[in-house]
Short mmCIF file of C-alpha atoms in Angstrom, two decimals:
data_model
loop_
_atom_site.label_atom_id
_atom_site.label_comp_id
_atom_site.label_asym_id
_atom_site.label_seq_id
_atom_site.Cartn_x
_atom_site.Cartn_y
_atom_site.Cartn_z
CA MET A 1 0.00 0.00 0.00
CA SER A 2 1.49 3.35 -1.00
CA LYS A 3 1.61 6.06 1.61
CA GLU A 4 -0.28 8.37 -0.79
CA THR A 5 -3.48 6.41 -0.10
CA ILE A 6 -4.39 5.42 3.44
CA TYR A 7 -7.69 3.83 4.49
CA THR A 8 -9.16 2.91 7.86
CA ASP A 9 -10.23 -0.71 8.37
CA SER A 10 -13.75 0.39 7.40
CA GLY A 11 -12.48 1.53 4.00
CA ILE A 12 -12.67 5.26 4.75
CA LYS A 13 -9.99 7.17 2.85
CA ILE A 14 -7.81 9.38 5.06
CA LYS A 15 -6.64 12.68 3.60
CA PRO A 16 -3.16 14.01 4.42
CA VAL A 17 -4.61 17.27 5.83
CA TYR A 18 -8.07 18.30 7.07
CA THR A 19 -9.37 21.86 7.15
CA ASN A 20 -12.56 23.73 7.99
CA GLU A 21 -13.87 22.74 4.54
CA ASP A 22 -14.03 19.09 5.66
CA ILE A 23 -16.51 19.66 8.50
CA PRO A 24 -19.83 18.46 7.04
CA VAL A 25 -22.85 20.74 6.88
CA SER A 26 -26.10 19.60 8.48
CA SER A 27 -28.87 17.93 6.51
CA ASP A 28 -32.35 16.85 7.47
CA ARG A 29 -30.96 13.39 8.35
CA LYS A 30 -28.50 14.53 11.00
CA GLN A 31 -27.27 17.39 13.10
CA VAL A 32 -23.57 17.99 12.63
CA THR A 33 -21.65 19.05 15.71
CA GLY A 34 -19.26 21.85 16.31
CA ASN A 35 -21.46 24.07 18.45
CA GLU A 36 -23.91 21.41 19.68
CA GLN A 37 -24.12 21.16 23.48
CA PRO A 38 -23.41 17.85 25.23
CA GLY A 39 -26.45 16.30 26.90
CA THR A 40 -28.82 17.50 24.16
CA PHE A 41 -30.27 15.68 21.15
CA PRO A 42 -28.71 13.96 19.20
CA PHE A 43 -26.06 13.50 21.93
CA THR A 44 -23.07 13.36 19.56
CA ARG A 45 -20.94 15.06 22.20
CA GLY A 46 -22.11 12.88 25.10
CA ILE A 47 -25.25 12.07 27.04
CA GLN A 48 -24.43 14.23 30.09
CA PRO A 49 -23.87 18.01 29.96
CA ASP A 50 -20.78 17.71 32.18
CA MET A 51 -19.75 14.09 31.37
CA TYR A 52 -16.76 13.01 33.52
CA ARG A 53 -16.53 16.28 35.42
CA GLY A 54 -19.80 15.21 37.06
CA ARG A 55 -18.91 11.55 37.46
CA LEU A 56 -16.19 9.33 36.04
CA TRP A 57 -17.07 6.30 33.97
CA THR A 58 -17.68 3.06 35.93
CA MET A 59 -14.46 1.06 36.09
CA ARG A 60 -15.50 -2.56 35.76
CA GLN A 61 -13.20 -5.55 35.54
CA TYR A 62 -14.69 -8.61 33.82
CA ALA A 63 -13.96 -11.67 35.93
CA GLY A 64 -15.28 -15.14 36.50
CA PHE A 65 -13.53 -18.49 36.47
CA SER A 66 -13.51 -21.87 38.16
CA THR A 67 -15.96 -22.09 41.08
CA ALA A 68 -18.11 -19.38 42.65
CA GLU A 69 -15.73 -19.43 45.67
CA GLU A 70 -12.67 -18.59 43.52
CA SER A 71 -14.50 -15.87 41.56
CA ASN A 72 -15.77 -14.34 44.82
CA LYS A 73 -12.15 -13.96 46.01
CA ARG A 74 -11.25 -12.11 42.78
CA TYR A 75 -14.29 -9.79 43.18
CA HIS A 76 -13.26 -8.86 46.73
CA TYR A 77 -9.71 -8.22 45.48
CA LEU A 78 -10.92 -6.01 42.61
CA LEU A 79 -13.27 -4.06 44.92
CA SER A 80 -10.34 -3.49 47.29
CA GLN A 81 -8.29 -2.10 44.37
CA GLY A 82 -10.86 0.55 43.40
CA VAL A 83 -13.22 -1.19 40.98
CA ASN A 84 -16.72 0.31 41.31
CA GLY A 85 -18.70 -2.18 39.24
CA LEU A 86 -18.51 -5.97 38.89
CA SER A 87 -18.71 -7.78 35.57
CA VAL A 88 -19.35 -11.53 35.59
CA ALA A 89 -18.03 -14.03 33.05
CA PHE A 90 -19.84 -17.40 32.95
CA ASP A 91 -18.52 -20.73 31.72
CA LEU A 92 -19.87 -22.24 28.49
CA PRO A 93 -22.24 -24.79 30.10
CA THR A 94 -23.90 -21.93 32.04
CA GLN A 95 -24.12 -19.85 28.86
CA ILE A 96 -25.91 -22.58 26.91
CA GLY A 97 -28.12 -23.93 29.67
CA TYR A 98 -26.42 -27.12 30.92
CA ASP A 99 -25.76 -28.02 34.54
CA SER A 100 -22.13 -28.86 35.35
CA ASP A 101 -22.91 -32.60 35.62
CA HIS A 102 -24.45 -32.78 32.11
CA ALA A 103 -22.52 -34.83 29.53
CA MET A 104 -22.31 -31.74 27.27
CA ALA A 105 -20.48 -29.84 30.06
CA ASP A 106 -17.54 -32.25 30.19
CA GLY A 107 -14.21 -30.44 29.80
CA GLU A 108 -15.77 -26.96 29.92
CA VAL A 109 -16.80 -26.43 33.55
CA GLY A 110 -15.27 -23.26 34.98
CA LYS A 111 -12.97 -22.79 31.99
CA VAL A 112 -13.94 -19.43 30.38
CA GLY A 113 -15.99 -18.17 33.30
CA VAL A 114 -17.63 -19.20 36.53
CA ALA A 115 -19.94 -22.24 36.76
CA ILE A 116 -23.40 -21.29 38.09
CA ASP A 117 -25.87 -24.15 38.51
CA SER A 118 -28.24 -22.83 41.19
CA ILE A 119 -29.02 -20.12 43.72
CA ASP A 120 -26.44 -21.79 46.01
CA ASP A 121 -23.67 -20.90 43.55
CA MET A 122 -25.05 -17.37 43.16
CA GLU A 123 -25.03 -16.90 46.93
CA THR A 124 -21.38 -18.03 47.09
CA LEU A 125 -20.42 -15.84 44.11
CA PHE A 126 -21.60 -12.69 45.93
CA LYS A 127 -20.73 -13.72 49.51
CA GLY A 128 -19.92 -10.59 51.53
CA ILE A 129 -21.16 -8.30 48.72
CA LYS A 130 -24.44 -6.42 49.18
CA LEU A 131 -26.28 -6.37 45.85
CA GLU A 132 -27.95 -3.08 46.78
CA GLU A 133 -24.53 -1.42 46.95
CA VAL A 134 -22.83 -2.71 43.80
CA SER A 135 -23.67 -2.49 40.09
CA THR A 136 -23.28 -5.89 38.41
CA SER A 137 -22.99 -6.58 34.70
CA MET A 138 -23.57 -10.17 33.58
CA THR A 139 -22.35 -11.29 30.17
CA ILE A 140 -25.08 -13.82 29.49
CA ASN A 141 -27.52 -14.20 26.61
CA ALA A 142 -29.48 -17.40 25.94
CA THR A 143 -29.79 -18.07 29.68
CA GLY A 144 -29.92 -14.36 30.63
CA TYR A 145 -33.46 -14.76 31.97
CA ILE A 146 -32.28 -17.49 34.37
CA LEU A 147 -29.22 -15.60 35.65
CA LEU A 148 -31.35 -12.50 36.18
CA ALA A 149 -33.85 -14.65 38.11
CA LEU A 150 -31.05 -16.08 40.27
CA TYR A 151 -29.69 -12.57 40.94
CA VAL A 152 -33.16 -11.30 41.90
CA ALA A 153 -33.75 -14.37 44.10
CA LEU A 154 -30.46 -13.66 45.90
CA ALA A 155 -31.28 -9.94 46.27
CA LYS A 156 -34.60 -10.90 47.89
CA LYS A 157 -32.78 -13.35 50.17
CA GLN A 158 -30.43 -10.51 51.21
CA GLY A 159 -33.49 -8.36 52.01
CA ALA A 160 -32.59 -5.84 49.28
CA ASP A 161 -35.03 -3.31 47.85
CA LEU A 162 -35.46 -4.38 44.21
CA LYS A 163 -36.16 -0.75 43.28
CA LYS A 164 -32.52 0.04 44.19
CA ILE A 165 -30.82 -2.87 42.40
CA THR A 166 -28.64 -1.73 39.47
CA GLY A 167 -26.80 -3.61 36.77
CA THR A 168 -27.09 -5.12 33.31
CA ILE A 169 -27.65 -8.45 31.63
CA GLN A 170 -26.29 -8.67 28.11
CA ASN A 171 -29.40 -10.54 26.92
CA ASP A 172 -28.56 -9.85 23.24
CA ILE A 173 -29.44 -13.02 21.36
CA LEU A 174 -29.36 -11.62 17.81
CA LYS A 175 -25.59 -11.15 17.87
CA GLU A 176 -25.28 -14.79 19.03
CA TYR A 177 -26.86 -15.99 15.77
CA ALA A 178 -24.72 -13.53 13.78
CA ALA A 179 -21.32 -13.81 15.41
CA ARG A 180 -20.86 -15.81 18.58
CA GLY A 181 -22.95 -18.99 18.68
CA THR A 182 -24.09 -19.41 22.32
CA TYR A 183 -27.80 -19.57 21.46
CA ILE A 184 -30.32 -22.21 22.55
CA TYR A 185 -33.79 -21.42 21.24
CA PRO A 186 -34.86 -20.23 17.76
CA PRO A 187 -35.02 -16.44 17.11
CA LYS A 188 -38.76 -15.85 17.61
CA PRO A 189 -39.14 -17.48 21.06
CA SER A 190 -35.81 -15.91 22.07
CA MET A 191 -37.22 -12.47 21.21
CA ARG A 192 -40.32 -13.30 23.26
CA ILE A 193 -38.15 -14.11 26.33
CA ILE A 194 -36.32 -10.80 25.90
CA THR A 195 -39.51 -8.75 25.75
CA ASP A 196 -40.81 -10.62 28.84
CA ILE A 197 -37.67 -9.42 30.64
CA PHE A 198 -38.26 -5.83 29.42
CA GLU A 199 -41.84 -5.94 30.70
CA TRP A 200 -41.07 -7.54 34.08
CA CYS A 201 -38.12 -5.23 34.84
CA ALA A 202 -40.07 -2.07 33.92
CA ASN A 203 -42.45 -2.86 36.81
CA ASP A 204 -40.28 -4.72 39.33
CA LEU A 205 -36.60 -3.88 38.70
CA PRO A 206 -36.80 -0.32 37.32
CA LYS A 207 -33.08 0.59 37.53
CA TRP A 208 -31.86 -2.56 35.80
CA ASN A 209 -30.52 -2.36 32.23
CA THR A 210 -32.54 -5.10 30.56
CA ILE A 211 -30.25 -5.55 27.56
CA SER A 212 -26.75 -4.64 26.50
CA ILE A 213 -26.94 -4.67 22.73
CA SER A 214 -23.52 -5.91 21.81
CA GLY A 215 -21.24 -4.82 19.02
CA TYR A 216 -18.30 -6.22 20.97
CA HIS A 217 -18.63 -9.79 19.70
CA ILE A 218 -19.50 -8.63 16.19
CA ARG A 219 -16.14 -6.82 16.15
CA GLU A 220 -14.34 -9.78 17.73
CA ALA A 221 -15.69 -11.96 14.90
CA GLY A 222 -13.90 -9.71 12.40
CA SER A 223 -16.23 -6.84 11.49
CA THR A 224 -15.05 -3.31 10.79
CA ALA A 225 -15.90 -0.33 13.02
CA VAL A 226 -18.67 0.72 10.61
CA GLN A 227 -20.18 -2.79 10.53
CA GLU A 228 -19.97 -2.98 14.33
CA ILE A 229 -22.28 0.00 14.84
CA ALA A 230 -24.51 -0.68 11.81
CA PHE A 231 -25.26 -4.29 12.82
CA THR A 232 -25.55 -3.43 16.53
CA LEU A 233 -27.96 -0.53 16.00
CA SER A 234 -29.99 -2.67 13.57
CA ASN A 235 -30.27 -5.35 16.26
CA GLY A 236 -31.30 -2.64 18.72
CA LYS A 237 -34.03 -1.52 16.32
CA ALA A 238 -35.32 -5.13 16.13
CA TYR A 239 -35.58 -5.35 19.93
CA VAL A 240 -37.40 -2.02 20.10
CA LYS A 241 -39.89 -3.11 17.42
CA ALA A 242 -40.50 -6.43 19.24
CA ALA A 243 -41.18 -4.53 22.48
CA LEU A 244 -43.52 -2.10 20.69
CA GLU A 245 -45.44 -5.04 19.19
CA LYS A 246 -45.89 -6.36 22.75
CA GLY A 247 -47.48 -3.01 23.65
CA LEU A 248 -44.61 -1.72 25.82
CA ASP A 249 -43.95 2.03 26.18
CA ILE A 250 -40.81 3.11 24.28
CA ASN A 251 -40.31 6.01 26.70
CA VAL A 252 -40.15 3.53 29.60
CA PHE A 253 -38.18 0.54 28.23
CA GLY A 254 -36.07 2.82 26.00
CA LYS A 255 -34.36 4.25 29.09
CA ARG A 256 -33.18 0.78 30.17
CA LEU A 257 -31.57 -0.21 26.87
CA SER A 258 -27.78 -0.10 26.90
CA PHE A 259 -25.03 -0.99 24.43
CA PHE A 260 -21.69 -2.77 24.58
CA PHE A 261 -18.94 -1.78 22.14
CA ASN A 262 -15.39 -2.77 21.35
CA ALA A 263 -12.42 -0.38 21.39
CA HIS A 264 -9.68 -1.07 18.85
CA ASN A 265 -6.34 0.56 18.05
CA ASN A 266 -7.26 3.15 15.41
CA LEU A 267 -7.81 5.92 17.96
CA PHE A 268 -9.60 8.43 15.75
CA GLU A 269 -11.87 5.97 13.91
CA GLU A 270 -12.93 4.50 17.26
CA VAL A 271 -13.76 7.95 18.72
CA ALA A 272 -15.69 8.79 15.55
CA LYS A 273 -17.54 5.46 15.80
CA PHE A 274 -18.76 6.14 19.36
CA ARG A 275 -19.85 9.70 18.50
CA ALA A 276 -21.65 8.56 15.31
CA ALA A 277 -23.40 5.70 17.15
CA ARG A 278 -24.89 8.12 19.70
CA ARG A 279 -26.18 10.42 16.97
CA MET A 280 -27.64 7.54 14.95
CA TRP A 281 -29.41 5.88 17.89
CA ALA A 282 -31.02 9.17 18.95
CA THR A 283 -32.31 9.65 15.40
CA MET A 284 -33.52 6.04 15.20
CA MET A 285 -35.37 6.14 18.53
CA LYS A 286 -37.03 9.44 17.62
CA GLU A 287 -38.23 7.90 14.33
CA LEU A 288 -39.57 4.87 16.27
CA GLY A 289 -41.70 7.19 18.43
CA ALA A 290 -39.61 8.10 21.49
CA THR A 291 -40.36 11.58 22.85
CA ASP A 292 -38.45 11.44 26.16
CA PRO A 293 -34.79 12.49 25.53
CA LYS A 294 -33.61 9.86 28.05
CA ALA A 295 -35.13 7.13 25.87
CA MET A 296 -33.06 8.41 22.92
CA MET A 297 -29.71 8.36 24.73
CA LEU A 298 -27.23 5.69 23.70
CA ARG A 299 -25.58 4.58 26.94
CA PHE A 300 -22.74 2.13 26.48
CA HIS A 301 -20.11 -0.05 28.15
CA THR A 302 -16.80 -0.59 26.35
CA GLN A 303 -14.31 -3.42 26.53
CA THR A 304 -10.86 -3.12 24.99
CA GLY A 305 -10.37 -5.36 21.95
CA GLY A 306 -9.61 -8.97 22.90
CA SER A 307 -8.81 -9.85 19.28
CA THR A 308 -6.12 -7.13 19.15
CA LEU A 309 -4.08 -8.78 21.92
CA THR A 310 -1.05 -10.74 20.75
CA ALA A 311 0.53 -13.85 22.25
CA GLN A 312 3.84 -12.57 20.85
CA GLN A 313 5.56 -9.99 23.11
CA PRO A 314 2.46 -9.84 25.36
CA LEU A 315 3.70 -6.84 27.37
CA ASN A 316 3.10 -4.74 24.21
CA ASN A 317 -0.61 -5.33 24.94
CA ILE A 318 -0.39 -2.83 27.82
CA SER A 319 0.27 -0.10 25.21
CA ARG A 320 -2.58 -1.35 23.01
CA VAL A 321 -5.01 -1.35 25.95
CA THR A 322 -3.91 2.20 26.84
CA ILE A 323 -4.71 3.46 23.32
CA GLN A 324 -8.07 1.67 23.45
CA THR A 325 -8.81 3.17 26.89
CA LEU A 326 -8.19 6.65 25.45
CA ALA A 327 -10.50 5.87 22.51
CA ALA A 328 -13.33 4.72 24.81
CA VAL A 329 -13.06 7.72 27.14
CA LEU A 330 -12.59 10.32 24.39
CA GLY A 331 -15.61 8.65 22.74
CA GLY A 332 -17.75 9.14 25.88
CA THR A 333 -18.23 5.64 27.34
CA GLN A 334 -20.31 5.13 30.52
CA SER A 335 -18.29 2.18 31.77
CA LEU A 336 -15.12 0.38 30.76
CA HIS A 337 -13.36 -2.95 31.13
CA THR A 338 -9.67 -3.07 30.25
CA ASN A 339 -8.14 -6.41 29.21
CA GLY A 340 -5.12 -7.99 30.90
CA TYR A 341 -1.91 -8.08 28.86
CA ASP A 342 -1.78 -11.90 29.15
CA GLU A 343 -5.28 -12.68 27.84
CA ALA A 344 -4.04 -13.98 24.48
CA LEU A 345 -2.41 -16.76 26.54
CA SER A 346 -4.81 -17.48 29.42
CA LEU A 347 -7.36 -15.96 31.77
CA PRO A 348 -5.78 -12.85 33.32
CA THR A 349 -3.54 -13.29 36.34
CA GLU A 350 -4.13 -11.06 39.35
CA GLU A 351 -1.14 -8.90 38.34
CA ALA A 352 -2.43 -8.43 34.77
CA ALA A 353 -5.93 -7.55 36.05
CA ARG A 354 -4.41 -4.97 38.42
CA ILE A 355 -2.31 -3.33 35.65
CA ALA A 356 -5.42 -3.22 33.44
CA LEU A 357 -7.39 -1.44 36.17
CA ARG A 358 -4.47 0.93 36.88
CA THR A 359 -4.48 1.86 33.16
CA GLN A 360 -8.02 3.23 33.62
CA GLN A 361 -7.09 4.97 36.85
CA VAL A 362 -4.01 6.66 35.31
CA ALA A 363 -6.17 7.83 32.38
CA ALA A 364 -8.84 9.14 34.78
CA TYR A 365 -6.63 10.90 37.31
CA GLU A 366 -3.39 11.78 35.51
CA SER A 367 -4.00 12.34 31.79
CA GLY A 368 -6.45 15.27 31.78
CA ILE A 369 -8.77 13.56 29.25
CA ALA A 370 -11.66 13.63 31.73
CA ASP A 371 -11.35 17.36 32.45
CA THR A 372 -13.57 18.65 29.64
CA VAL A 373 -16.45 17.20 27.65
CA ASP A 374 -15.74 15.66 24.21
CA PRO A 375 -12.26 17.24 23.90
CA LEU A 376 -11.87 16.19 20.23
CA ALA A 377 -15.07 17.98 19.12
CA GLY A 378 -14.43 20.57 16.43
CA SER A 379 -11.33 18.74 15.17
CA TYR A 380 -11.56 18.93 11.39
CA PHE A 381 -10.45 15.30 11.16
CA VAL A 382 -12.69 13.88 13.92
CA GLU A 383 -15.84 15.72 12.75
CA SER A 384 -15.26 14.62 9.15
CA LEU A 385 -14.57 11.02 10.23
CA THR A 386 -17.66 10.95 12.50
CA HIS A 387 -19.74 11.99 9.48
CA GLU A 388 -18.14 9.39 7.18
CA VAL A 389 -18.57 6.54 9.67
CA GLU A 390 -22.21 7.54 10.11
CA GLU A 391 -22.90 7.74 6.36
CA LYS A 392 -21.42 4.28 5.72
CA ALA A 393 -23.32 2.78 8.70
CA TRP A 394 -26.66 4.24 7.49
CA GLN A 395 -26.04 2.65 4.07
CA LEU A 396 -25.64 -0.78 5.69
CA ILE A 397 -28.72 -0.27 7.89
CA SER A 398 -30.76 0.64 4.81
CA LYS A 399 -29.76 -2.69 3.22
CA ILE A 400 -30.82 -4.57 6.39
CA ASP A 401 -34.13 -2.65 6.54
CA ALA A 402 -34.80 -3.61 2.90
CA MET A 403 -34.41 -7.28 3.90
CA GLY A 404 -37.03 -6.88 6.64
CA GLY A 405 -34.71 -6.05 9.56
CA SER A 406 -31.99 -7.80 11.55
CA VAL A 407 -33.79 -11.09 12.25
CA SER A 408 -34.45 -11.56 8.54
CA ALA A 409 -30.91 -10.43 7.56
CA ILE A 410 -29.45 -12.98 10.02
CA GLU A 411 -31.76 -15.75 8.73
CA GLN A 412 -30.59 -14.94 5.18
CA GLY A 413 -26.92 -15.04 6.28
CA PHE A 414 -26.27 -11.46 5.13
CA ILE A 415 -24.72 -10.17 8.40
CA GLN A 416 -22.62 -13.32 8.88
CA ASP A 417 -21.28 -13.10 5.29
CA GLU A 418 -20.38 -9.40 5.65
CA ILE A 419 -18.44 -10.08 8.87
CA ALA A 420 -16.65 -13.08 7.33
CA ARG A 421 -15.61 -11.01 4.32
CA SER A 422 -14.13 -8.29 6.53
CA ALA A 423 -12.34 -10.81 8.75
CA TYR A 424 -10.78 -12.46 5.69
CA GLU A 425 -9.64 -9.12 4.26
CA TYR A 426 -8.07 -8.06 7.58
CA GLN A 427 -6.15 -11.33 7.89
CA ARG A 428 -5.01 -11.09 4.26
CA GLN A 429 -3.57 -7.63 4.92
CA ILE A 430 -1.65 -8.90 7.96
CA GLU A 431 -0.22 -11.85 6.04
CA ASN A 432 0.84 -9.57 3.16
CA ALA A 433 2.33 -7.08 5.67
CA GLU A 434 0.03 -4.37 4.30
CA LYS A 435 -1.05 -3.97 7.92
CA ILE A 436 1.69 -3.96 10.54
CA ILE A 437 1.07 -5.74 13.86
CA VAL A 438 4.04 -5.01 16.10
CA GLY A 439 5.78 -8.18 17.24
CA VAL A 440 3.71 -10.37 14.90
CA ASN A 441 4.65 -9.50 11.30
CA LYS A 442 7.30 -6.86 12.10
CA PHE A 443 9.72 -6.11 14.95
CA GLN A 444 9.80 -9.73 16.08
CA VAL A 445 12.26 -11.05 18.65
CA GLY A 446 14.18 -14.31 18.40
CA ILE A 447 13.31 -15.77 21.81
CA GLU A 448 10.12 -14.94 23.72
CA GLN A 449 10.28 -14.73 27.51
CA PRO A 450 7.59 -17.07 28.89
CA ILE A 451 4.73 -15.36 30.76
CA PRO A 452 3.24 -17.40 33.62
CA GLY A 453 -0.38 -18.11 32.73
CA PHE A 454 -3.48 -18.57 34.89
CA LYS A 455 -4.44 -22.24 35.17
CA ILE A 456 -7.88 -23.71 35.93
CA ASP A 457 -8.03 -26.93 37.93
CA ASP A 458 -9.82 -29.73 36.04
CA SER A 459 -11.37 -31.10 39.24
CA ILE A 460 -13.98 -28.31 39.25
CA ARG A 461 -16.57 -30.43 37.47
CA GLN A 462 -16.39 -32.99 40.27
CA VAL A 463 -16.83 -30.24 42.89
CA GLN A 464 -19.91 -28.86 41.07
CA THR A 465 -21.35 -32.36 40.55
CA GLU A 466 -21.14 -33.09 44.30
CA LYS A 467 -22.86 -29.77 45.08
CA LEU A 468 -25.67 -30.56 42.61
CA LYS A 469 -26.16 -34.04 44.11
CA LYS A 470 -26.55 -32.53 47.59
CA LEU A 471 -28.88 -29.75 46.35
CA ARG A 472 -31.19 -32.18 44.52
CA TYR A 473 -31.34 -34.47 47.55
CA ASN A 474 -32.28 -31.69 50.01
CA ARG A 475 -34.85 -29.66 48.06
CA ASN A 476 -38.65 -30.06 47.84
CA HIS A 477 -39.04 -32.27 44.74
CA ALA A 478 -42.79 -31.87 44.41
CA LYS A 479 -42.48 -28.08 44.58
CA CYS A 480 -39.74 -28.07 41.90
CA ASP A 481 -41.73 -30.34 39.57
CA ASN A 482 -44.79 -28.15 40.02
CA LEU A 483 -42.88 -24.93 39.24
CA LEU A 484 -41.24 -26.41 36.13
CA GLN A 485 -44.69 -27.52 34.92
CA GLN A 486 -46.00 -23.98 35.54
CA LEU A 487 -43.09 -22.63 33.49
CA ASN A 488 -43.98 -25.01 30.66
CA ASP A 489 -47.60 -23.78 30.77
CA LYS A 490 -46.60 -20.10 30.80
CA ALA A 491 -44.18 -20.61 27.88
CA ASN A 492 -47.09 -22.12 25.92
CA SER A 493 -49.24 -19.05 26.68
CA ASP A 494 -48.84 -15.28 26.31
CA GLU A 495 -48.18 -14.83 30.04
CA ASN A 496 -44.87 -13.38 31.24
CA ILE A 497 -42.49 -16.19 32.25
CA MET A 498 -40.24 -14.15 34.61
CA PRO A 499 -42.26 -14.48 37.88
CA VAL A 500 -42.29 -18.29 37.69
CA VAL A 501 -38.59 -18.46 36.64
CA ILE A 502 -37.72 -16.39 39.75
CA GLU A 503 -39.85 -18.64 41.97
CA ALA A 504 -38.18 -21.73 40.44
CA ALA A 505 -34.74 -20.21 41.17
CA GLU A 506 -35.76 -19.45 44.77
CA ASN A 507 -36.87 -23.08 45.23
CA TYR A 508 -33.57 -24.58 44.03
CA CYS A 509 -34.53 -25.56 40.51
CA THR A 510 -31.24 -25.70 38.58
CA LEU A 511 -30.22 -23.63 35.57
CA GLY A 512 -30.23 -26.76 33.37
CA GLU A 513 -33.72 -27.79 34.47
CA ILE A 514 -35.17 -24.35 33.72
CA ALA A 515 -33.39 -24.16 30.33
CA ASP A 516 -34.55 -27.70 29.45
CA THR A 517 -38.16 -26.85 30.26
CA LEU A 518 -38.10 -24.17 27.56
CA ARG A 519 -36.15 -26.50 25.21
CA GLU A 520 -39.16 -28.84 25.40
CA VAL A 521 -41.50 -25.99 24.42
CA TYR A 522 -39.42 -24.05 21.87
CA GLY A 523 -36.92 -26.60 20.57
CA GLU A 524 -33.30 -25.74 19.76
CA TYR A 525 -31.94 -23.55 16.98
CA LYS A 526 -29.64 -25.44 14.61
#
């Protein structure tokens, strides 16, 4: 690639110099910034008038591994180091609705997250942590309704006021079909479960974010920055339409929608992406009927890019995560998780998790980037790039709308094919050295110093199996059978399933039993 022509990963051509002429003029489709005030529609410059001067972003560290006991120790450590929000990773059996003693769980228990089989595990996971006093994000989708039920059941057991409980479940099943694969049920019943959660939380858990519409995994699967926001906002639109069809009020449930984005290494394209996404979502929600400004605000969590971490020269990842932290904060994120430098090799060690958290703290307290709102606003380059990212994303959304929306575009394979094409092109550029990855295809070293990794003990499945045996022996069998039958009946009707799922969780029904009850009704998506 000649230096005369430079493109971002989204195919946006970068000029050598930007001037006042490059700041786009407004049209009826969008309001272009420059003089726009933060905290006002369409929120390009941020959703709060004072942003981080009023309150810093929530510093979350994503953690979960092995047993609930081990994860609980890590949470207490992180809280002692200044984390102000927890973020739970679950193992694969939990994510796809199998108890730890199920044949399908063999070899996977506790490996990529914590194993949660019942309210007993949930109680251990949060031992010594008052749910009323901490905001918890749970990265869970197909079984999101069960984990939320277990969390609510534990909050009730702690005597918490449900009106004060805050946090988020990811609960974004559409991106599972498009990019990640941890789905259980077919799309239509999955959408029904999600709207049941919206409805139940609006009345009973009003401060809970009922969905975190995720571009993160779309980006991890190989999409560009433009595709990440186009596909994510399209999925968001599908959830809003499903909720409207159920008769829910957009001005109520719209305030509890949140987003989850990736932060990559191209600092300016990432900042432009976050600013464009806010502007686009505000426009979209207004067109869908929202009148309350709070229901038009795009609130989002960011995680630094896992796929950008290299196993080669892993300490270089600290620099990558720092750039990505700057992108997320300059882009106006509401909360942030920073990856450990060793995560291309294993789950993060305690040292790597601490350095990752310190990266956020140094940015917050030493860099000055939090001192003023949207500090890159008015930059000829950033304003032009924000406009270009937005234009390209609207073009993709128009294509998806023409297919009948996200669900239809996923069923037709359009979104999956677009991501695969981008992933292939990115890898081709690395292999041809058109794109330089430091330490991978340039600036290599002869001998790598080994980094001690974090190891998970394989005996965890046995530990969980023993716990399950004891739980099943001690509970009220007739009560459990009755509640699972009630769940089956509700799933076959139009009634909201959440109250009975919560009651089943409180009465020691296991995650696998609840998931299987709906498998019997809805079947599995292949």
